[in-house]
One Martini backbone bead per residue (centre of mass of N, CA, C, O) as a GRO file, in nm:
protein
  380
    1UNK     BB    1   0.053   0.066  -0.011
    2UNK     BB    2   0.291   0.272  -0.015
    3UNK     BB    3   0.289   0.368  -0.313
    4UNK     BB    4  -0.033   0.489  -0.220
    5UNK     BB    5   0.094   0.707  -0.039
    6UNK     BB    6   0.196   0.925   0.123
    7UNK     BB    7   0.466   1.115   0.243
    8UNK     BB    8   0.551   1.266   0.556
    9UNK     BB    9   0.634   1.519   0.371
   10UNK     BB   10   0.352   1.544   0.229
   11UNK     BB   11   0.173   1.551   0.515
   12UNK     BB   12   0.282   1.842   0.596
   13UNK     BB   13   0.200   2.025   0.365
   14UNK     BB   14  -0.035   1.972   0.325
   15UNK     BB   15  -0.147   2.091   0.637
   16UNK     BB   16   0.037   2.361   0.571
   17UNK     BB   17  -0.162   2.450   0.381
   18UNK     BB   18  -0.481   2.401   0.545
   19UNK     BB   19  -0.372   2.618   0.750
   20UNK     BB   20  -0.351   2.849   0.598
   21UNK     BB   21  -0.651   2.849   0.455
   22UNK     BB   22  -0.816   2.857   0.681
   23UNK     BB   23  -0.704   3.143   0.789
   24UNK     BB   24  -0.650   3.327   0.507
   25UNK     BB   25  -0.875   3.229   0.362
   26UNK     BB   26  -1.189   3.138   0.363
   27UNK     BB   27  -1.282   3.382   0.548
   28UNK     BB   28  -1.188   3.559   0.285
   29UNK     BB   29  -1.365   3.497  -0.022
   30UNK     BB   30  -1.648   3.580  -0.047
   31UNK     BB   31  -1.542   3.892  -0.057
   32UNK     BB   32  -1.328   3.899  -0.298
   33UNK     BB   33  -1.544   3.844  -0.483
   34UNK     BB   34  -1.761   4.016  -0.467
   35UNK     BB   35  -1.519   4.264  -0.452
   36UNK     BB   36  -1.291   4.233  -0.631
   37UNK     BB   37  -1.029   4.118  -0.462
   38UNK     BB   38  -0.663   4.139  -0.437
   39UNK     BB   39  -0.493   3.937  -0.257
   40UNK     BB   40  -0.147   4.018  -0.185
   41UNK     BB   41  -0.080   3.979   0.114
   42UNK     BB   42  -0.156   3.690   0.098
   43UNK     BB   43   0.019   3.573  -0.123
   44UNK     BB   44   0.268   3.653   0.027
   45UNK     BB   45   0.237   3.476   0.286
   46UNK     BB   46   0.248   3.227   0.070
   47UNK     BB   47   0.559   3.323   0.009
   48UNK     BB   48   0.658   3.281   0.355
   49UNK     BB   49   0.658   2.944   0.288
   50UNK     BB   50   0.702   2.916  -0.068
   51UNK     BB   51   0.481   2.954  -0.242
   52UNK     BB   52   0.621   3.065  -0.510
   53UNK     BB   53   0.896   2.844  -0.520
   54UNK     BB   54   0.795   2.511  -0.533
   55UNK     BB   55   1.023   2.456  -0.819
   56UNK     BB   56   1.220   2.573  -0.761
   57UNK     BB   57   1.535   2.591  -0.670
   58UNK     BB   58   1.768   2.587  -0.396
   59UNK     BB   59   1.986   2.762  -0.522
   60UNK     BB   60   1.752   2.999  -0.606
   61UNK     BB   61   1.541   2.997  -0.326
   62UNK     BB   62   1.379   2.741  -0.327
   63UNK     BB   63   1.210   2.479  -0.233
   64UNK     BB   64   1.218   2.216  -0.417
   65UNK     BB   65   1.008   2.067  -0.519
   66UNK     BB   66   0.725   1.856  -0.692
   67UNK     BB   67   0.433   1.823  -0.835
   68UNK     BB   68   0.291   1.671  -0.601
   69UNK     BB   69   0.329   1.933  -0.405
   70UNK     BB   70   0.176   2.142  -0.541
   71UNK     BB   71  -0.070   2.016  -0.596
   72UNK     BB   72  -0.089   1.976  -0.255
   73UNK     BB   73  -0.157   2.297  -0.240
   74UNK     BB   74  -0.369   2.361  -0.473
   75UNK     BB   75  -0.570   2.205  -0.327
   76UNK     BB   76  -0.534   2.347  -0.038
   77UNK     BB   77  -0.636   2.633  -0.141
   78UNK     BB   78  -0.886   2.587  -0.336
   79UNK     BB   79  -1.102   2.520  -0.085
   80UNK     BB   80  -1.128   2.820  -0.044
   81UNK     BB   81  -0.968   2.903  -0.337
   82UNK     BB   82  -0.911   2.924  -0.661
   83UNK     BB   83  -0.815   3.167  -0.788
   84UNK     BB   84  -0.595   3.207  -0.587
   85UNK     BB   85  -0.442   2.953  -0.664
   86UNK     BB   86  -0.425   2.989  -0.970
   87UNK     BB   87  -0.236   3.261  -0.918
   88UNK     BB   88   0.020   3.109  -0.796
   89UNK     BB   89  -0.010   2.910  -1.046
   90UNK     BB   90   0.157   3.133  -1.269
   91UNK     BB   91   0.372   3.246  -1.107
   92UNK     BB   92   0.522   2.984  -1.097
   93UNK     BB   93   0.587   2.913  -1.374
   94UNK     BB   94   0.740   3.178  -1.432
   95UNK     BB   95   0.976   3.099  -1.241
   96UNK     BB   96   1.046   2.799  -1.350
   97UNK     BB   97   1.135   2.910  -1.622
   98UNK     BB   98   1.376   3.107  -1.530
   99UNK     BB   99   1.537   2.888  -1.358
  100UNK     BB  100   1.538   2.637  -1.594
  101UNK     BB  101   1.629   2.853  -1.865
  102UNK     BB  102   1.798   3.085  -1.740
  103UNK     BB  103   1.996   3.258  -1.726
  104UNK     BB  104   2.182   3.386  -1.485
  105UNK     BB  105   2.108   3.711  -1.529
  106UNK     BB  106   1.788   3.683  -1.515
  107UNK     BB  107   1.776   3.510  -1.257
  108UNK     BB  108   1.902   3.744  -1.043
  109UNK     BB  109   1.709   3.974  -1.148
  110UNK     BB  110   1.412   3.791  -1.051
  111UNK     BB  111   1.394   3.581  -0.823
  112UNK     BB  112   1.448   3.756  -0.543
  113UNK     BB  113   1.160   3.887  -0.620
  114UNK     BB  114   0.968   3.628  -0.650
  115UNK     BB  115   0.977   3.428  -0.426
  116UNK     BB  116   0.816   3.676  -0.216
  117UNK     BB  117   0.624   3.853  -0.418
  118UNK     BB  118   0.733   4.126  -0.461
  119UNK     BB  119   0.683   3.994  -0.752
  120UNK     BB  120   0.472   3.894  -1.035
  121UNK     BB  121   0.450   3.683  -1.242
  122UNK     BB  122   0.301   3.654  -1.605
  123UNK     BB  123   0.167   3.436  -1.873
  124UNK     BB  124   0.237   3.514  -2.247
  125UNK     BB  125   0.049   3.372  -2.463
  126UNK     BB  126  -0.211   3.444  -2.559
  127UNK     BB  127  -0.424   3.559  -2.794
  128UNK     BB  128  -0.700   3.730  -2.953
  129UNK     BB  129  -0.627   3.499  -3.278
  130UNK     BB  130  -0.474   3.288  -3.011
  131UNK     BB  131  -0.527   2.973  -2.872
  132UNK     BB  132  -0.471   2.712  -2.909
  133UNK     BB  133  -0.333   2.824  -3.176
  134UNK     BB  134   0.019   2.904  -3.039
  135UNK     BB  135   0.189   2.889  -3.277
  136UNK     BB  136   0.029   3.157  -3.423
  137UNK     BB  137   0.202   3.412  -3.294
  138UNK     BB  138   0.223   3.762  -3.376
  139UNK     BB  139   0.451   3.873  -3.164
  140UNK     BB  140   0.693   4.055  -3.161
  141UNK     BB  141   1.085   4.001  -3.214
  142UNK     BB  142   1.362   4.239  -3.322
  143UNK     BB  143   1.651   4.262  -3.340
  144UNK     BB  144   1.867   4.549  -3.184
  145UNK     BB  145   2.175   4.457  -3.087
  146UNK     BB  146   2.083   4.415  -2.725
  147UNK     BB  147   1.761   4.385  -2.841
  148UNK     BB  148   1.394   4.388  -2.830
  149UNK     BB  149   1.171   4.415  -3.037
  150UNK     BB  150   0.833   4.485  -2.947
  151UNK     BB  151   0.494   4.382  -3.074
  152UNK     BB  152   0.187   4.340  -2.935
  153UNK     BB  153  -0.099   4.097  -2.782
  154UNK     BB  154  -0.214   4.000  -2.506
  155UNK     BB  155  -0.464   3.752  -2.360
  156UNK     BB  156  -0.574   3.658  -2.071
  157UNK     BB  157  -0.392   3.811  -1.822
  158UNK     BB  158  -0.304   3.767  -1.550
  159UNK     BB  159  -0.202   4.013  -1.377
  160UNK     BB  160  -0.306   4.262  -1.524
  161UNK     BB  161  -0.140   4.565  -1.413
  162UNK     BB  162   0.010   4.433  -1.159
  163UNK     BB  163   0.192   4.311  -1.196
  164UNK     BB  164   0.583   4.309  -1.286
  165UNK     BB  165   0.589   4.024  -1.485
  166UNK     BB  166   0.644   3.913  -1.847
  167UNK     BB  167   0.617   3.594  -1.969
  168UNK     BB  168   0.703   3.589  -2.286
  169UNK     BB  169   0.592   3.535  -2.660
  170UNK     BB  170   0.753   3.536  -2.923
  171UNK     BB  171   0.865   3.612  -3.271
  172UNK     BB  172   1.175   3.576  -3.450
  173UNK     BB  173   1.094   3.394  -3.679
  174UNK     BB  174   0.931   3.148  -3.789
  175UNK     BB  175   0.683   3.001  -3.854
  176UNK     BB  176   0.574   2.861  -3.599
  177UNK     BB  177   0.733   2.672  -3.311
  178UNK     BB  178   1.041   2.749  -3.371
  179UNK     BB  179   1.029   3.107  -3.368
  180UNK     BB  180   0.984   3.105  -3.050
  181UNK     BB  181   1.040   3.296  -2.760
  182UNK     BB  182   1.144   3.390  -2.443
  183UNK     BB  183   1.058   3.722  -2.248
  184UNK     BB  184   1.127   3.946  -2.013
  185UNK     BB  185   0.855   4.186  -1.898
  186UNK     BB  186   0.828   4.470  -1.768
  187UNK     BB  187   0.569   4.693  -1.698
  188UNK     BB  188   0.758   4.986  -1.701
  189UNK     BB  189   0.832   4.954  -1.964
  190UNK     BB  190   0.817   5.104  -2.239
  191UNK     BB  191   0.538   5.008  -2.435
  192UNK     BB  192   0.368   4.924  -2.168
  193UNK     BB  193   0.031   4.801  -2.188
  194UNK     BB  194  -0.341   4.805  -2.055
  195UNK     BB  195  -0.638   4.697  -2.066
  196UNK     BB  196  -0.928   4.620  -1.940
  197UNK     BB  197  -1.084   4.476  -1.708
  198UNK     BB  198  -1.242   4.159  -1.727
  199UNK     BB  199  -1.557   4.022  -1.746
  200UNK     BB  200  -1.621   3.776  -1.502
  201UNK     BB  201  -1.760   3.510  -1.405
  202UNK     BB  202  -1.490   3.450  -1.246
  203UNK     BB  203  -1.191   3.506  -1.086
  204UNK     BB  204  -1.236   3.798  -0.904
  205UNK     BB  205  -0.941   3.764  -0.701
  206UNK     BB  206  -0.795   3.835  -1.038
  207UNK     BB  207  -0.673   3.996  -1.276
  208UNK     BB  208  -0.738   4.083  -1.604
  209UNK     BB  209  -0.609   4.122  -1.948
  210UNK     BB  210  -0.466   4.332  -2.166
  211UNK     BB  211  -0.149   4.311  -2.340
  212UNK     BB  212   0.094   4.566  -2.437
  213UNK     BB  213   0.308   4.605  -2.743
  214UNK     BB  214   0.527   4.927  -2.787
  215UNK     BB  215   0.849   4.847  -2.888
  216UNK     BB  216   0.958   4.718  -2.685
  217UNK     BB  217   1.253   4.735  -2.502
  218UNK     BB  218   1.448   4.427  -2.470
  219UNK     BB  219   1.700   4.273  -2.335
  220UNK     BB  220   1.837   3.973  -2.410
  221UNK     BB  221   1.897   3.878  -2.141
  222UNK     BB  222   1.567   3.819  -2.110
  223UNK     BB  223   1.598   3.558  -2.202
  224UNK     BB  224   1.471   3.241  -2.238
  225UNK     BB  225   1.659   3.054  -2.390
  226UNK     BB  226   1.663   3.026  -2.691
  227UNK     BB  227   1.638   3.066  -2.952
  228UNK     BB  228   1.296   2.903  -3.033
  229UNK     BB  229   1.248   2.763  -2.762
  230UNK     BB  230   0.968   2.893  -2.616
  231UNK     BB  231   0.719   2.639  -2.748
  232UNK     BB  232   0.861   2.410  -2.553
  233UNK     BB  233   0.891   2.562  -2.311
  234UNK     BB  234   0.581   2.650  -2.229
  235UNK     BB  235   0.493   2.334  -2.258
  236UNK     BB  236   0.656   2.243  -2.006
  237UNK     BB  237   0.470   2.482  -1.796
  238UNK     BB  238   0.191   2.312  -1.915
  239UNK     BB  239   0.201   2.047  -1.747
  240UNK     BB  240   0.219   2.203  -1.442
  241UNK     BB  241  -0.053   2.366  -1.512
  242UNK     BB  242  -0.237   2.122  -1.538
  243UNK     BB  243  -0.230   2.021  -1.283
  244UNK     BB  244  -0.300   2.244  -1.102
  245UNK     BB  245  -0.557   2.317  -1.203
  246UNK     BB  246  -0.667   1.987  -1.164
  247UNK     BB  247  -0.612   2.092  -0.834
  248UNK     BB  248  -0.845   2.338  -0.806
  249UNK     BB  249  -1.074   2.135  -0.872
  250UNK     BB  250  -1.015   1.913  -0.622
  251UNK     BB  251  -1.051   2.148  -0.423
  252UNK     BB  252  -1.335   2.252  -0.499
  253UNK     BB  253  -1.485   2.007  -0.479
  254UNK     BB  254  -1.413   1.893  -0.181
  255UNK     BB  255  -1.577   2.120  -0.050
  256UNK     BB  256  -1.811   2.092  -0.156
  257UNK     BB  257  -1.916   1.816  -0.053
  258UNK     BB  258  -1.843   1.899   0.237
  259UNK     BB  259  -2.110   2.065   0.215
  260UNK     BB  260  -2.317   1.868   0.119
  261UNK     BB  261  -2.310   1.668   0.375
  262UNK     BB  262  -2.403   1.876   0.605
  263UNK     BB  263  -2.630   1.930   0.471
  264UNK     BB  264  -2.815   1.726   0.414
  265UNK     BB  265  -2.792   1.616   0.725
  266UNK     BB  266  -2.983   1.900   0.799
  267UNK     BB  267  -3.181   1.893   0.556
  268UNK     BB  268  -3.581   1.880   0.592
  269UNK     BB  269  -3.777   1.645   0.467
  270UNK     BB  270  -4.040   1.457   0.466
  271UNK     BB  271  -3.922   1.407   0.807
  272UNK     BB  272  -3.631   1.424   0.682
  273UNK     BB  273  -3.306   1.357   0.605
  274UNK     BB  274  -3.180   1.403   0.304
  275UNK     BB  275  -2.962   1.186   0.355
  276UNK     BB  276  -3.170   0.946   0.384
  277UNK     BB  277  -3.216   0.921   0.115
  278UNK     BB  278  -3.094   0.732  -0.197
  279UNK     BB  279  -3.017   0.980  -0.390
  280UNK     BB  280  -2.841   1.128  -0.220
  281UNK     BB  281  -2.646   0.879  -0.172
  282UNK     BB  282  -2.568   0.822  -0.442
  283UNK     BB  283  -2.452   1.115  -0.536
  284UNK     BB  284  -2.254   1.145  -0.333
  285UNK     BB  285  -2.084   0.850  -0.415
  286UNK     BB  286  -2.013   0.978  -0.692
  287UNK     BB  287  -1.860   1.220  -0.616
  288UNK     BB  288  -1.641   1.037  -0.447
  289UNK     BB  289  -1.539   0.852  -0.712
  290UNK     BB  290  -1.474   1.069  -0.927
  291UNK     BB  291  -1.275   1.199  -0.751
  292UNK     BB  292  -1.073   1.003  -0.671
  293UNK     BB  293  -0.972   0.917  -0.947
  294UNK     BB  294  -0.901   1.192  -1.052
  295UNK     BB  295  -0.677   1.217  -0.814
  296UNK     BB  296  -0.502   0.993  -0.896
  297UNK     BB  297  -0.431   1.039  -1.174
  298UNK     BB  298  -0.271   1.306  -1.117
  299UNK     BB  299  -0.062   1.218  -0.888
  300UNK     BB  300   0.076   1.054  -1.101
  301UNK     BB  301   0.136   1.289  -1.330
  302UNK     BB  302   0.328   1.452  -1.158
  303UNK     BB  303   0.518   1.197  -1.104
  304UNK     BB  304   0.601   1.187  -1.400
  305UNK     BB  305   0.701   1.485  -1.434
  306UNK     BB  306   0.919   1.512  -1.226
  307UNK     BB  307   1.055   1.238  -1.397
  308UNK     BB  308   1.042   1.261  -1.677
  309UNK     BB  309   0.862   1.101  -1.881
  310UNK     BB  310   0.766   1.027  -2.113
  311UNK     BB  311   0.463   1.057  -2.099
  312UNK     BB  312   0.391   1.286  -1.898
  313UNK     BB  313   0.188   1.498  -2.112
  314UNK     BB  314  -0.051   1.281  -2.136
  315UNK     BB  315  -0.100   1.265  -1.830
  316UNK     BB  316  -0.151   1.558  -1.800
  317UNK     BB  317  -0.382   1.567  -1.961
  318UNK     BB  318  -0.580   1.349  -1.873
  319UNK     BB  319  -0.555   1.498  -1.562
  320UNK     BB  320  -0.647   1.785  -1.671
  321UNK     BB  321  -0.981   1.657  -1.798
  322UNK     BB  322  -1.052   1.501  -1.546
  323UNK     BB  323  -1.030   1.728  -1.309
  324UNK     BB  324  -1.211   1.940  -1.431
  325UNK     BB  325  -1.493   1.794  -1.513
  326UNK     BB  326  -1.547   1.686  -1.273
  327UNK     BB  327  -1.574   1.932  -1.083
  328UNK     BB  328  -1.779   2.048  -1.213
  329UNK     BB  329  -1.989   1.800  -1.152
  330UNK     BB  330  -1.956   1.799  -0.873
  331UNK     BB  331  -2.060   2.083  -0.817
  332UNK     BB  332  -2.344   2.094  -0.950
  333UNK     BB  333  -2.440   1.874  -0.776
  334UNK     BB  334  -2.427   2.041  -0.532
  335UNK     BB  335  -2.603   2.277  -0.588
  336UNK     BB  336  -2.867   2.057  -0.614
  337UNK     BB  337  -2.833   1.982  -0.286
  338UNK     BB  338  -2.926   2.263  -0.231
  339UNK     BB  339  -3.067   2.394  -0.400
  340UNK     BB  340  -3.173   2.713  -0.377
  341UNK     BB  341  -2.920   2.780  -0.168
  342UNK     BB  342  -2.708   2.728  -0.409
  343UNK     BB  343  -2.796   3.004  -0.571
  344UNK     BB  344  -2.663   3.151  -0.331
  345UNK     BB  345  -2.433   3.402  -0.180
  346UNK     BB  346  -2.447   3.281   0.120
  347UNK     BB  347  -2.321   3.033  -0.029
  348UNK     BB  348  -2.020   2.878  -0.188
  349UNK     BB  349  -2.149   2.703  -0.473
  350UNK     BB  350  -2.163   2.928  -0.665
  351UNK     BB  351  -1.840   3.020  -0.681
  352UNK     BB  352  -1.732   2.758  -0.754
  353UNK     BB  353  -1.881   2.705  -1.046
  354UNK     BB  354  -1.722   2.955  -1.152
  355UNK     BB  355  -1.461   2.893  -1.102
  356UNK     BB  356  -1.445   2.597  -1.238
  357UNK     BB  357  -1.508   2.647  -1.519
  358UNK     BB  358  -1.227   2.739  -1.675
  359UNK     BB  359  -1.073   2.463  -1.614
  360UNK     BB  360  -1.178   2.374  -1.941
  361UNK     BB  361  -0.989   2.564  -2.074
  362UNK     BB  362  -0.700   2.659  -1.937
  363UNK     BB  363  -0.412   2.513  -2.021
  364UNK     BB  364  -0.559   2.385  -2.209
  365UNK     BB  365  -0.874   2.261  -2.409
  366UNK     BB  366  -1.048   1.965  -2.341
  367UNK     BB  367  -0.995   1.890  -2.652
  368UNK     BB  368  -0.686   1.918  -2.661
  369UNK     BB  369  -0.596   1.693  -2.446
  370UNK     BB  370  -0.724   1.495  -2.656
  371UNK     BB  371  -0.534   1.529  -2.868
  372UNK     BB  372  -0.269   1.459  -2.722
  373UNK     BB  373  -0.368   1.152  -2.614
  374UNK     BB  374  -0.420   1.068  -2.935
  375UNK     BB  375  -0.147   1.129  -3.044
  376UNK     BB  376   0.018   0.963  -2.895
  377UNK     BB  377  -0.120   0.672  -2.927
  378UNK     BB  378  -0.054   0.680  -3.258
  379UNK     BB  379   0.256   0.680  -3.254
  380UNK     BB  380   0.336   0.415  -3.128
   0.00000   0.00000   0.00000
C-alpha cells in the first residue's frame, strides 16, 4: 500500500497548505468574489511558507518541491478560494521558466524578488487571435543590437496590470513553433501598457486584461533559453500548469462536497434529512468516487512529470482533462443537493461553480488535452 500513500514529508505539505488556507483564505474568500478584490497581502504571506516558488531550485532560492507536492498544496489552497490558488500557480510557472531555462543573468535579476512575490510574474502566451493555436502567435521580437524590439497584444493574462513581469512568447523567427522565444518584460518598461480588466464569470479575487507591447525595448539578456527554444519551454511550463490547475478543481470539488455532506445531514424534507433518501445517497457516492479517481490519476501524472517520464505530457493532458471536468460535475451537482439556497451567495457553492467553469478552457482546452492524447496514442 506504501506507494499508493503519501509520504510523511508530503503529509506535512499538505497539512501546512489546509492550515494556511483555514486561517488566511477560506474566511475572507466570499468578500474577495463579491468585491473582486486582489487578496496581494494574502498571497505574499503564501509566499513566506515557500509557496511562490515551490519548484524553484534550492540553488536559486525556492524551496525545490516535485509535482505531487505542489499539486497537494493547489488543491489545499482551492479548497478556500480557486481563484486564488490559480493566481498562485502561474506566478510558480513563470518562475520556473526562469530558473529551468533562464541564463545566470536574468535569474539574478528576477528570482530574488519572484520568490517572496514581492514582484508577481504573469505568463503571456494566449493572443487575441490565438487561443488554442498557440504556435500561430503574431507578437514580434526583431532583434536590434543588444534589444529585443517588440510590439503585439496577449489576452487573458491573470495578473495584467498588477503584477510587475511578464514572461512572454514572441515570434523572432519563422512562422509555427520553432520561431518562438521567451522573453522577460517588466511592466514599467517603455511601451508596455494593459486593457481594462475583463468582466468575468467567475476568478473575481485576481486581475485579468489584455497586455500590449508598442515597441517595448527588451534587452537579450532577458531571453529565457535560445532563441526558437521558447514553444517547447512554453510547453513544458503548461505540463506542470495543467496539474496545478486540475488540482484547484479538486481541491474546489472536495470543499463543495463537503458542504454538500454537512447540508444534506442538516436539511429536513418530507419528515427526514435528505441525507436519508437513497437519491441523495447515490449522489454523494457518485461524487465521492470520482473525485477519488480524478485525484489519483493527477497524483500519478504529476508523479510522472516530476521524473521527467517519457508519457509525461499525455498524463498530464489527461489528469487535467479529467479532474477539470469531474471538478465541475461535482460542483454542479453540489448546487443540485442545496437545492435553491445552492444558487444564493450567501452559501459558497455558487462560487464554487463559477470559479471552477474555466478550468476546462486555460492551459489548453479539454478538447485539446484530447488531441494531445490521442495524438501520442497513434504515434506509437
Amino acid at each position: 500500500m506504501h506507494q499508493f500513500e503519501l509520504t510523511d514529508d508530503q503529509l506535512q505539505i499538505q497539512e501546512m497548505a489546509r492550515k494556511f488556507t483555514a486561517d488566511a483564505i477560506t474566511p475572507f474568500a466570499a468578500e474577495w468574489d463579491e468585491k473582486h478584490i486582489f487578496p496581494k497581502d494574502t498571497i505574499r504571506e503564501a509566499a513566506e511558507l515557500g509557496f511562490g516558488a515551490i519548484y524553484v531550485s534550492e540553488e536559486a532560492g525556492g524551496i525545490g518541491l516535485g509535482r505531487l507536492e505542489a499539486a497537494l498544496i493547489m488543491e489545499a489552497m482551492a479548497y478556500g478560494c480557486p481563484s486564488t490558488s490559480a493566481f498562485i500557480s502561474i506566478h510558480n510557472m513563470a518562475a520556473w521558466m526562469i530558473d529551468r531555462f533562464g541564463g545566470e543573468e536574468v535569474k539574478h535579476k528576477y528570482l530574488p524578488s519572484m520568490i517572496p512575490m514581492e514582484r508577481i510574474g504573469s505568463y503571456c502566451l494566449t493572443e487575441p487571435s490565438s487561443g488554442s493555436d498557440a504556435a500561430a502567435l503574431k507578437t514580434k521580437a526583431v532583434l536590434d543590437g543588444n534589444h529585443y524590439v517588440v510590439s503585439g497584444s496577449k489576452a487573458f493574462i491573470s495578473g495584467a496590470g498588477e503584477n510587475e513581469i511578464y514572461v512572454t512568447l514572441a515570434r523572432t523567427g519563422e512562422e509555427g513553433p520553432k520561431g518562438i522565444t521567451a522573453l522577460v518584460i517588466e511592466k514599467d518598461m517603455a511601451g508596455v501598457s494593459f486593457g481594462a480588466q475583463e468582466r468575468k464569470l467567475g476568478w473575481h479575487s485576481q486581475p485579468t486584461a489584455q497586455v500590449n507591447f508598442d515597441e517595448v525595448r527588451v534587452p537579450v539578456a532577458n531571453r529565457v533559453g535560445a532563441e526558437g527554444e521558447g514553444f517547447r519551454i512554453a510547453m513544458m511550463g503548461l505540463d506542470g500548469g495543467r496539474l496545478n490547475i486540475g488540482a484547484c478543481s479538486l481541491g474546489g470539488a472536495q470543499r463543495c462536497l463537503d458542504e454538500s455532506i454537512a447540508y444534506t445531514k442538516d436539511r429536513k424534507q418530507f419528515g427526514q434529512a435528505i441525507a436519508d433518501f437513497q437519491a441523495t445517497q447515490f449522489t454523494l457516492a457518485d461524487m465521492e468516487t470520482e473525485l477519488q479517481a480524478a485525484r489519483y490519476l493527477l497524483y500519478v501524472a504529476a508523479a510522472k512529470v516530476t521524473a521527467n517520464a517519457p508519457d509525461k505530457t499525455r498524463f498530464a493532458a489527461m489528469a487535467k482533462r479529467l479532474a477539470t471536468d469531474t471538478g465541475s460535475s461535482v460542483v454542479d451537482r453540489a448546487l443540485q443537493l442545496h437545492g435553491g439556497y445552492g444558487y444564493l451567495m450567501d452559501y459558497p457553492i455558487e462560487r464554487f461553480w463559477r470559479d471552477l467553469r474555466v478550468h476546462s478552457i486555460l492551459e489548453g482546452t479539454n478538447q485539446i488535452m484530447r488531441v494531445i492524447v490521442s495524438r501520442d496514442l497513434l504515434r506509437q
